[in-house]
Coordinates of C-alpha atoms in Angstrom, one line a residue:
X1 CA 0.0 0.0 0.0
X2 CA 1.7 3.4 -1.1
X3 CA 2.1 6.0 1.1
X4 CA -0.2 9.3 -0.2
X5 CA 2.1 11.7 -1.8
X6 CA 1.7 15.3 -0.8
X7 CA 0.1 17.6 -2.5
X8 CA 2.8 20.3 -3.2
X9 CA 5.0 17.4 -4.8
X10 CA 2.2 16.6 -7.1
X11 CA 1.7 19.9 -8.2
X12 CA 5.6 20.2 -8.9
X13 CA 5.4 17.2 -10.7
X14 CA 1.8 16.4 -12.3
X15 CA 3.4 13.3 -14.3
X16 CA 4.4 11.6 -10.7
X17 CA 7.6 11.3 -12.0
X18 CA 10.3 9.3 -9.1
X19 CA 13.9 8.8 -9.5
X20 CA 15.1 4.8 -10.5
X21 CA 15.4 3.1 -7.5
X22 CA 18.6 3.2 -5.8
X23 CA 21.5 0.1 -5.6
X24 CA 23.5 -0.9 -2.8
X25 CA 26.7 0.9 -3.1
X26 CA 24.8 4.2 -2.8
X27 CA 22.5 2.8 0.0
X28 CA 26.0 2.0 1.9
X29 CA 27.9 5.0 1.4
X30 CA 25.1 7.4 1.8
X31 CA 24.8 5.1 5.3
X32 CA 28.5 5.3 6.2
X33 CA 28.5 9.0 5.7
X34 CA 25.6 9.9 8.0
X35 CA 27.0 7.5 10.5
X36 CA 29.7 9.9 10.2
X37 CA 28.0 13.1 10.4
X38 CA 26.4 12.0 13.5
X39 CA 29.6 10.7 15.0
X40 CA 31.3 14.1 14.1
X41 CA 28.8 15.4 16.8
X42 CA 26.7 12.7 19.1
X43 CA 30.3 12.2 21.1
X44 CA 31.4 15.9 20.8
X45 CA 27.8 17.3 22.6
X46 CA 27.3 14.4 24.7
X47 CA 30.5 14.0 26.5
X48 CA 33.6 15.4 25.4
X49 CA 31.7 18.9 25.5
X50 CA 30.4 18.5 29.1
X51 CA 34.2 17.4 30.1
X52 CA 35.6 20.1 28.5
X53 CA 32.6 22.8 30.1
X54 CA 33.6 21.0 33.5
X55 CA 37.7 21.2 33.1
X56 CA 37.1 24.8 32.2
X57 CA 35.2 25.8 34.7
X58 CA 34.3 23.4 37.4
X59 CA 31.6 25.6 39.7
X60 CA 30.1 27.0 37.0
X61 CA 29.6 23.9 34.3
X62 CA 25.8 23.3 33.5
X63 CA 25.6 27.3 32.7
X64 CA 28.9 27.5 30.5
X65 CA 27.3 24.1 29.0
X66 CA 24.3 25.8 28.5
X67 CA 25.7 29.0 26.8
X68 CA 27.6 27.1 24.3
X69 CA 24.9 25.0 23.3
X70 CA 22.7 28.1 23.1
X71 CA 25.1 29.8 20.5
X72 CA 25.9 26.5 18.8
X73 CA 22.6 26.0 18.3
X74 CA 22.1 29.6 16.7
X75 CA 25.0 28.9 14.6
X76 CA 23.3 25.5 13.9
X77 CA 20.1 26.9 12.6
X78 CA 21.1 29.5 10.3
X79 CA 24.4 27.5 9.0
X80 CA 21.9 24.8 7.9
X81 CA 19.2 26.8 5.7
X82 CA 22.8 28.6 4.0
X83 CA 24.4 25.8 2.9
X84 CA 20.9 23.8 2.0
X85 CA 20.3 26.5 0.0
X86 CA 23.8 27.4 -1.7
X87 CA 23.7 23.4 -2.7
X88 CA 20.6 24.0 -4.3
X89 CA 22.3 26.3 -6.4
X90 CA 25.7 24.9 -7.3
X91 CA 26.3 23.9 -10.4
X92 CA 29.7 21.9 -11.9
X93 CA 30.9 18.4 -12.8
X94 CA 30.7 17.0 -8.9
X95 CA 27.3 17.8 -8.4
X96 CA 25.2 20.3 -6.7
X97 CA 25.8 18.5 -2.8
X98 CA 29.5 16.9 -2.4
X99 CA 31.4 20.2 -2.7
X100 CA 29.7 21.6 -0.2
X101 CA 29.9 17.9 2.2
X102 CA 34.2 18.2 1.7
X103 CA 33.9 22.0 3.2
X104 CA 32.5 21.2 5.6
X105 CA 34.5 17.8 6.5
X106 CA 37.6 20.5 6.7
X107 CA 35.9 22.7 9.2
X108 CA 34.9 20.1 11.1
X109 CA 38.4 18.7 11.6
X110 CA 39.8 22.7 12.7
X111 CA 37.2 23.2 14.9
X112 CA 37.8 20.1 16.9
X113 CA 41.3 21.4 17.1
X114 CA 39.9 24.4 18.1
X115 CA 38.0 22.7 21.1
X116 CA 40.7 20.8 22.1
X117 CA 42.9 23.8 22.7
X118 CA 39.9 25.8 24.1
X119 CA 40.9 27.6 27.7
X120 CA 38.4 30.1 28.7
X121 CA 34.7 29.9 28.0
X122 CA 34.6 32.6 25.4
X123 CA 37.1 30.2 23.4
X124 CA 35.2 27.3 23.9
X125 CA 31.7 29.1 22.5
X126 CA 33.8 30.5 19.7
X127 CA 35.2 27.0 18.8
X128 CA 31.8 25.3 19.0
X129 CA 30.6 28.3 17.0
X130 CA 32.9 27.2 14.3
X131 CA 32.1 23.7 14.6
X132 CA 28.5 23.5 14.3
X133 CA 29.0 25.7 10.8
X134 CA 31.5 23.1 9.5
X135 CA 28.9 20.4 10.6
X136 CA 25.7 22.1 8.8
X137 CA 28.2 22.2 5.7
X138 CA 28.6 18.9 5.8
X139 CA 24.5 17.4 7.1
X140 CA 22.8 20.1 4.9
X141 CA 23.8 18.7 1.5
X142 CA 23.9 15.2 2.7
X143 CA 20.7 15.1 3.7
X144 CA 19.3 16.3 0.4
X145 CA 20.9 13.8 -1.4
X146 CA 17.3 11.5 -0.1
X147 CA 15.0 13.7 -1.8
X148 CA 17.0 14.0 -5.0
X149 CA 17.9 10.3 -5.4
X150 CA 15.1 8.1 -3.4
X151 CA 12.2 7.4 -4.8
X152 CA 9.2 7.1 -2.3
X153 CA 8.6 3.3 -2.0
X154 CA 12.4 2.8 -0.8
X155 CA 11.9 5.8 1.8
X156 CA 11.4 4.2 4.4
X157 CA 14.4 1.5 3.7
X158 CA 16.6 4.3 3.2
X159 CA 15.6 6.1 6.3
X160 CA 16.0 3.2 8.2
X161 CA 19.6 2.5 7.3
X162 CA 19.9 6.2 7.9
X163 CA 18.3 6.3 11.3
X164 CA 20.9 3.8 12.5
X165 CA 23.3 6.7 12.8
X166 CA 22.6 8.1 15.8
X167 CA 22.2 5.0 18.0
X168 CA 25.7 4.1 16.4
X169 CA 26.9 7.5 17.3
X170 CA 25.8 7.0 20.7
X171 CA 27.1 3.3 20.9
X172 CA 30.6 5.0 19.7
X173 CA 30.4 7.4 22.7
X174 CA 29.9 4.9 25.1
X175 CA 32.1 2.4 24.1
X176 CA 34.6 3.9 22.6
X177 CA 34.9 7.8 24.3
X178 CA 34.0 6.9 27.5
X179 CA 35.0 3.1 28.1
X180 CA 37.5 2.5 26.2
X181 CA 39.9 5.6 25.5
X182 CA 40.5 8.0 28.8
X183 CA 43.3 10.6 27.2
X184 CA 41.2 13.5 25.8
X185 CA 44.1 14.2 23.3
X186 CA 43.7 10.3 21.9
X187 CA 39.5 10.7 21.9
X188 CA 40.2 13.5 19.8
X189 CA 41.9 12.2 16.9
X190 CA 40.0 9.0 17.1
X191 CA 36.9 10.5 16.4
X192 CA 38.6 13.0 13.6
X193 CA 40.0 9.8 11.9
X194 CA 36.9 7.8 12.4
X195 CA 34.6 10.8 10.7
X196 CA 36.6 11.2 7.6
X197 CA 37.2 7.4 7.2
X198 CA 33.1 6.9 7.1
X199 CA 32.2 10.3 5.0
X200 CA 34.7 9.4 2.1
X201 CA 33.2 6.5 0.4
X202 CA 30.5 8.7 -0.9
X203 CA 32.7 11.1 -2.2
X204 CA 34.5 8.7 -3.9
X205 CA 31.6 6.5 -5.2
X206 CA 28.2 8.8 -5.5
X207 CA 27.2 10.4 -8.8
X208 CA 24.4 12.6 -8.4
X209 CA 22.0 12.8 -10.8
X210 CA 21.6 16.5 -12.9
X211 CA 19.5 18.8 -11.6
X212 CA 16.2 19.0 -13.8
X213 CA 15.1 22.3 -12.3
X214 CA 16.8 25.3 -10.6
X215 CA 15.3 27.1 -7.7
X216 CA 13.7 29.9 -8.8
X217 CA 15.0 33.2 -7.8
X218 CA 13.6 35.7 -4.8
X219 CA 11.8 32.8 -3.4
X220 CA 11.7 33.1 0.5
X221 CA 13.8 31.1 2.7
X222 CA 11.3 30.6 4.8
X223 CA 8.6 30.3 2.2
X224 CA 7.9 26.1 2.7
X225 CA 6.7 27.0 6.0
X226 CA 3.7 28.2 4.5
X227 CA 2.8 24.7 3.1
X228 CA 0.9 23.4 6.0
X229 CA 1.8 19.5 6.2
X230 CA 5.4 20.8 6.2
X231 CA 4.4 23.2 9.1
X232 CA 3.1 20.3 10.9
X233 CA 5.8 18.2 10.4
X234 CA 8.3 21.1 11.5
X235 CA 6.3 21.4 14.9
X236 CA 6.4 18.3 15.8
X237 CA 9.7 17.5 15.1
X238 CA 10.7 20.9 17.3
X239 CA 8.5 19.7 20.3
X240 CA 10.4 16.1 19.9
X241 CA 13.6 17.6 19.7
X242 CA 13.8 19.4 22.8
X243 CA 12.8 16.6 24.5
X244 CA 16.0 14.5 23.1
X245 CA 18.3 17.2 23.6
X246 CA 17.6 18.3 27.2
X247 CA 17.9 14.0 27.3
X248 CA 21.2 14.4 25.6
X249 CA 22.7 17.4 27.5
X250 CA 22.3 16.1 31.0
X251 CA 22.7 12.5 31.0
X252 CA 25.8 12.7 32.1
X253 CA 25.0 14.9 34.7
X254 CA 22.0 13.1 35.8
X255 CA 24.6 10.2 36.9
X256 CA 27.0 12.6 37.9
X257 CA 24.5 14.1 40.4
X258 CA 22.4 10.6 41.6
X259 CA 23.1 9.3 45.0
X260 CA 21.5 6.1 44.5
X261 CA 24.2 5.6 40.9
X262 CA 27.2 6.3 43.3
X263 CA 26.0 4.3 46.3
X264 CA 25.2 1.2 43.9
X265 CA 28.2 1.7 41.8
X266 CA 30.8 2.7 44.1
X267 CA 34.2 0.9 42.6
X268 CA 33.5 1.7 39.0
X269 CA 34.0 5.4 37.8
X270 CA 30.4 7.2 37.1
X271 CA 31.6 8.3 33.4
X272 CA 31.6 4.0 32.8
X273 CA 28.1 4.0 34.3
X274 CA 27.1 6.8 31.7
X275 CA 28.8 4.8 29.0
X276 CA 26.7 1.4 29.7
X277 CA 23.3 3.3 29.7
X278 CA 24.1 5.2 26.6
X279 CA 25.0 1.5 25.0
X280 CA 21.4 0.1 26.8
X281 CA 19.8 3.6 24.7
X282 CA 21.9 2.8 21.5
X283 CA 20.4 -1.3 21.2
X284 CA 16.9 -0.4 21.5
X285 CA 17.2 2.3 19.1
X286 CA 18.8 0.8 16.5
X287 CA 16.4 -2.3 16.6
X288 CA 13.0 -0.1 16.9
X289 CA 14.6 2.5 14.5
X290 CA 15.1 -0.3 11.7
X291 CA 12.3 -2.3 12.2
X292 CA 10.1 0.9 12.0
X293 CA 11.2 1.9 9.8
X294 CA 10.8 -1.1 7.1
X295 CA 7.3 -1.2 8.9
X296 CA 5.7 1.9 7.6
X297 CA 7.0 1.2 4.2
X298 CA 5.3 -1.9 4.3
X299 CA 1.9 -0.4 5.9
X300 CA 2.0 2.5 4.0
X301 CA 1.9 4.7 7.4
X302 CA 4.2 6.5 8.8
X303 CA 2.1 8.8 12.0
X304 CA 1.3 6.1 14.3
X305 CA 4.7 5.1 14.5
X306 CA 5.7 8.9 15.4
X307 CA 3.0 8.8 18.2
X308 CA 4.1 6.2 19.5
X309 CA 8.2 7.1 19.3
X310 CA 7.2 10.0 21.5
X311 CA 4.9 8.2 24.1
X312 CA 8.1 5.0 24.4
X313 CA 10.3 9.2 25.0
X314 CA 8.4 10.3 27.9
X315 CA 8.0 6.5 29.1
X316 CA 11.2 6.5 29.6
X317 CA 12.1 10.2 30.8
X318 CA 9.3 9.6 33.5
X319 CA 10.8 5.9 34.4
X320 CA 14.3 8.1 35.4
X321 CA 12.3 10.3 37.8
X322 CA 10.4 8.1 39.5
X323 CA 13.0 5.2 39.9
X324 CA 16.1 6.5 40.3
X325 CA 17.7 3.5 42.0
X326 CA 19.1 1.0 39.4
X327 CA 18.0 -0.3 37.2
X328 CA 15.3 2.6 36.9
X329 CA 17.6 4.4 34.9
X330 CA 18.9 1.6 32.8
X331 CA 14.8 1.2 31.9
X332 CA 14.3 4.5 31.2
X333 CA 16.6 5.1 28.8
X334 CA 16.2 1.6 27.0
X335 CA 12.5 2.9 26.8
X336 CA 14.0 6.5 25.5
X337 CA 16.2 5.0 23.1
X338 CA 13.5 2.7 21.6
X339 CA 11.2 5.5 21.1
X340 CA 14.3 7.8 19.4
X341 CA 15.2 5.5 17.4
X342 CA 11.8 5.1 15.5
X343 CA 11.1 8.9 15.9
X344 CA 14.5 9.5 14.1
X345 CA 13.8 7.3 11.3
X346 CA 10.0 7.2 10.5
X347 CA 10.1 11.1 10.5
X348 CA 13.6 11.3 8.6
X349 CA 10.6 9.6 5.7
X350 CA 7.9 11.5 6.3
X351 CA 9.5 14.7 5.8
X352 CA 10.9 14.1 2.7
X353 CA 7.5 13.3 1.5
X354 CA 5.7 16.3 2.8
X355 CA 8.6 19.1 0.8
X356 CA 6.7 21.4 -1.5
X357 CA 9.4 21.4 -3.9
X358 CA 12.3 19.1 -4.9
X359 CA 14.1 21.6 -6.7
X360 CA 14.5 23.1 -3.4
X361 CA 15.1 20.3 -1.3
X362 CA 18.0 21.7 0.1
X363 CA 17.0 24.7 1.4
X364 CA 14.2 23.1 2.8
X365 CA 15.5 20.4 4.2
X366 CA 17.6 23.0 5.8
X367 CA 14.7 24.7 6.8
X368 CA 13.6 21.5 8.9
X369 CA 16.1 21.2 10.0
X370 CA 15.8 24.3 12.3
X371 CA 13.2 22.1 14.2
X372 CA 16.6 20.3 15.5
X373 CA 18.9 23.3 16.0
X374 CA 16.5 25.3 18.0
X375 CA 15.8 23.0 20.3
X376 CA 20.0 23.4 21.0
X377 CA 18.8 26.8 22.1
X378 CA 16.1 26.0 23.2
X379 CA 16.8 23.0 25.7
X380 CA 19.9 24.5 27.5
X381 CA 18.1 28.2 28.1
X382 CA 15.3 26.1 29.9
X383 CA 18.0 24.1 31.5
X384 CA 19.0 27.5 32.7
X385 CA 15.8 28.9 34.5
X386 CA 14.5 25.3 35.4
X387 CA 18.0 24.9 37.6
X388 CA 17.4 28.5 38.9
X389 CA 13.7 27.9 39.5
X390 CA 13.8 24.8 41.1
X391 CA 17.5 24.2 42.7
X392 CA 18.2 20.6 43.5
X393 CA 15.6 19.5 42.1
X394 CA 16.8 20.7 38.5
X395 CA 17.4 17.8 36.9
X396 CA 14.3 16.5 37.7
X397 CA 11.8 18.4 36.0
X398 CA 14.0 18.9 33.5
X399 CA 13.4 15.2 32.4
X400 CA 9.4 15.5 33.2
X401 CA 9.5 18.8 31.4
X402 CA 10.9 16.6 28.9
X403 CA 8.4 13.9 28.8
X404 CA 5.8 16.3 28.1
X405 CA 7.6 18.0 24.7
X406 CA 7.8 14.3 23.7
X407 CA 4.4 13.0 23.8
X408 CA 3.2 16.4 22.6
X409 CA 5.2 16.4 19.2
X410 CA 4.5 12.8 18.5
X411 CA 0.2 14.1 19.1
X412 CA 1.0 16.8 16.7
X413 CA 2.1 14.9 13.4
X414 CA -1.7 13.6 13.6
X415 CA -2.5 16.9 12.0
X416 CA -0.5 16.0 8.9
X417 CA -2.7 15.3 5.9
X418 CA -1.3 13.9 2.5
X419 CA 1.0 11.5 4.4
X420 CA -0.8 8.6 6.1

C-alpha cells in the first residue's frame, strides 16, 4: 500500500515522475556517511563537551554548557538553511551536494582542534561556533541527497539505514569515548579519523544525478513554511527535539549528580556508568529505529509510528524520575532510546515526502532542519531557569518537562494530511 504523496510534490510534478530506484553501493555509502556526520557530533555534545565545560570551569559547568549550546545552536540553525540553499544552487561536474559535504569535513576537523585547545569559556563558544558551521556544511547537503535520489517506495528502507546513525553515534560514545579511551588528546583524533574514514566512500563512489530544475530566484527562505503539512511536520519535530536534547545534555549529569548511581556503583567510575546506559539507549534504538522503519513502508503509514516514538520518550524520561535506583535508569533510557530511534527514522521519511518542492530540497530540508537546531537553544536556556527555579531538584523536572515535549510532538504529526 503506497504511502499518499503530498500535495505540493504533485503539483511540482503532475506526471508523478520518481527517480530509478537506488543500488546498494549508494545505500551504503550514503549510510556510512551519515554514521559519520552523526559521530562528528553525538560524542562531541554528549560528552567530550560537558568534560571540556567541566575542566574549564568546574563551579560553573551546566551554565557555560548551557551558553555554548545556546550559540551552537544559533549557529546551527542559520548554518543549515545557508548551505541547503547554496547546494541547491551549485552547479559543476561534482554535483550540486559533495562540494559543499568536503567544506564542511575540513571545518569540522579545525574546529575540533579548536575545542581541544579551548581555555576560557569565550574560546570554547567561539570554537563550537565554528564547529556546528562546518557540521551544517557537511548534514545540509547530505541530507538532500534523499530527496533528489530516493524514490518514495524505498523511503522508508533508506531512512532506516539512515536512522541507525545516531544510536551508532551513541554506541561509539559509550564504548569507545567513555569506556574504552581515557586521554582526551587520543579521543580526539579517534573521532577526527573515524569521521573522515566513514564520510569518504560517498565522495568517492556517488554520482548525483543532474539537476532537472533550478530554484527559482527571490523565493523566500522561509517560504515552505507556508505549506501546512510541512508546518506540521516542523512542529512536531521541534517539540520532539527538545525533549532529546535536554535528554542528551544532561545525561551525564544526571549520573553525575544521583546518590542512588554512586552508592550502587561505588568501585566503578560514574563516566563507565554513563557509557553502559548510553549502549542500553543505542540497542533499543537501532532495533526499533530499523524495524520501523521497514514497517511503515510496508503499511504504508508513517504517523502512528511517530505517536508512538514519543509516548516510548516520555515513558522512559518519566521511568528516570520516579525510579532513580538501578536499574530505573537503565529502563528509562532503553524505553528512550526505543522511542528515538523510531522517531528519528520514521520522520527522517515523512519529511521528505511532505517538501513542497524538490528543486528546493536543500533549502528546505535546511529549513527543517531548524526544528533540530532550536531546540539546542532552546533546551539548555530552559536548562538554565528550570536549575534557577527549582535548585536541586533541576534535573528532575528537566526530564518531566521533557516527557511532556515528547508525547506532545509525537500528538501533533496527527494533523498531517497527505501522508498517512
Amino acid at each position: 500500500m503506497p504511502v499518499a504523496r503530498t500535495s505540493g510534490q504533485a503539483d511540482e510534478d503532475p506526471n508523478g515522475a520518481q527517480p530509478p530506484a537506488v543500488r546498494s553501493r549508494f545505500l551504503i555509502g550514503l549510510t556510512l556517511a551519515q554514521t559519520g556526520v552523526f559521530i562528528a557530533f553525538v560524542p562531541l555534545l554528549n560528552f567530550l563537551l560537558p568534560l571540556q565545560a567541566a575542566a574549564i570551569d568546574p563551579a560553573a559547568r551546566v551554565i557555560l554548557l548551557s551558553q555554548t549550546a545556546f550559540w551552537g545552536g544559533l549557529t546551527s540553525g542559520v548554518a543549515n538553511i545557508v548551505f541547503g540553499m547554496l547546494s541547491d544552487r551549485t552547479p559543476g561536474p561534482f554535483g550540486r551536494r559533495r562540494p559543499w559535504v568536503v567544506v564542511g569535513l575540513v571545518i569540522v576537523l579545525v574546529s575540533y582542534l579548536m575545542i581541544f585547545n579551548a581555555r576560557t569559556g569565550l574560546s570554547l563558544i567561539i570554537s563550537v561556533i565554528v564547529f556546528q558551521a562546518g557540521l551544517n556544511a557537511l548534514f545540509s547537503p547530505l541530507n538532500a541527497l534523499l530527496p533528489d535520489m530516493v524514490p518514495d517506495r524505498q523511503k522508508g528502507l533508506v531512512a532506516s539505514l539512515l536512522g541507525i546513525a545516531h544510536p551508532v553515534a551513541t554506541l561509539f560514545t559509550a564504548l569507545v569515548m567513555a569506556i574504552w579511551l581515557t586521554d582526551t588528546a587520543t579521543r580526539f583524533l579517534v573521532l577526527a579519523g573515524t569521521v573522515v574514514v566513514l564520510v569518504l566512500p560517498m565522495l568517492l563512489t556517488t554520482r548525483e544525478p543532474p539537476a532537472k530544475d533550478r530554484p527559482r530566484r527571490g523565493r523566500l527562505p522561509l517560504g515552505a513554511l507556508l505549506n501546512r503539512d510541512f508546518l506540521v511536520a516542523f512542529g512536531s519535530r521541534l517539540l520532539v527535539q527538545v525533549a532529546i536534547t535536554l535528554n542528551a545534555l544532561y545525561l551525564l549529569f544526571y549520573v553525575q549528580g544521583s546518590v542512588p548511581l554512586s552508592a550502587r556503583f561505588s568501585g566503578q567510575g560514574l563516566e563507565t556508568i554513563f557509557g553502559w546506559l548510553l549502549a542500553a539507549h543505542t540497542v533499543t534504538a537501532l532495533s526499533a529505529g530499523f524495524i520501523g522503519g521497514l514497517w511503515s513502508d510496508r503499511l504504508g503509514r508513517r504517523k502512528v509510528f511517530i505517536f508512538a516514538s514519543g509516548c516510548l520518550m516520555a515513558t522512559g524520561m518519566v521511568t528516570m524520575v520516579a525510579m532513580p535506583a538501578w536499574p530505573g535508569p537503565l529502563f528509562g533510557q532503553v524505553m528512550f532510546g526505543a522511542g528515538m530511534g523510531l522517531f528519528s527514522t520514521v520522520d527522517l521519511a515523512l519529511v521528505t515526502q511532505v517538501l513542497p518542492r524538490r528543486a528546493h530540497a536543500g533549502g528546505d530540508l535546511g529549513l527543517m532542519n531548524l526544528a533540530n537546531s532550536l531546540p539546542q537553544v532552546a533546551a539548555p536556556s530552559m536548562g538554565i531557569l528550570i536549575f534557577y527555579l527549582a535548585g536541586e531538584g533541576g534535573l528532575s523536572w528537566t526530564f518531566l518537562i521533557a516527557a511532556g515535549f515528547a508525547v506532545v510532538g509525537g500528538a501533533v504529526i496527527g494533523l498531517v494530511r497527505g501522508v498517512n
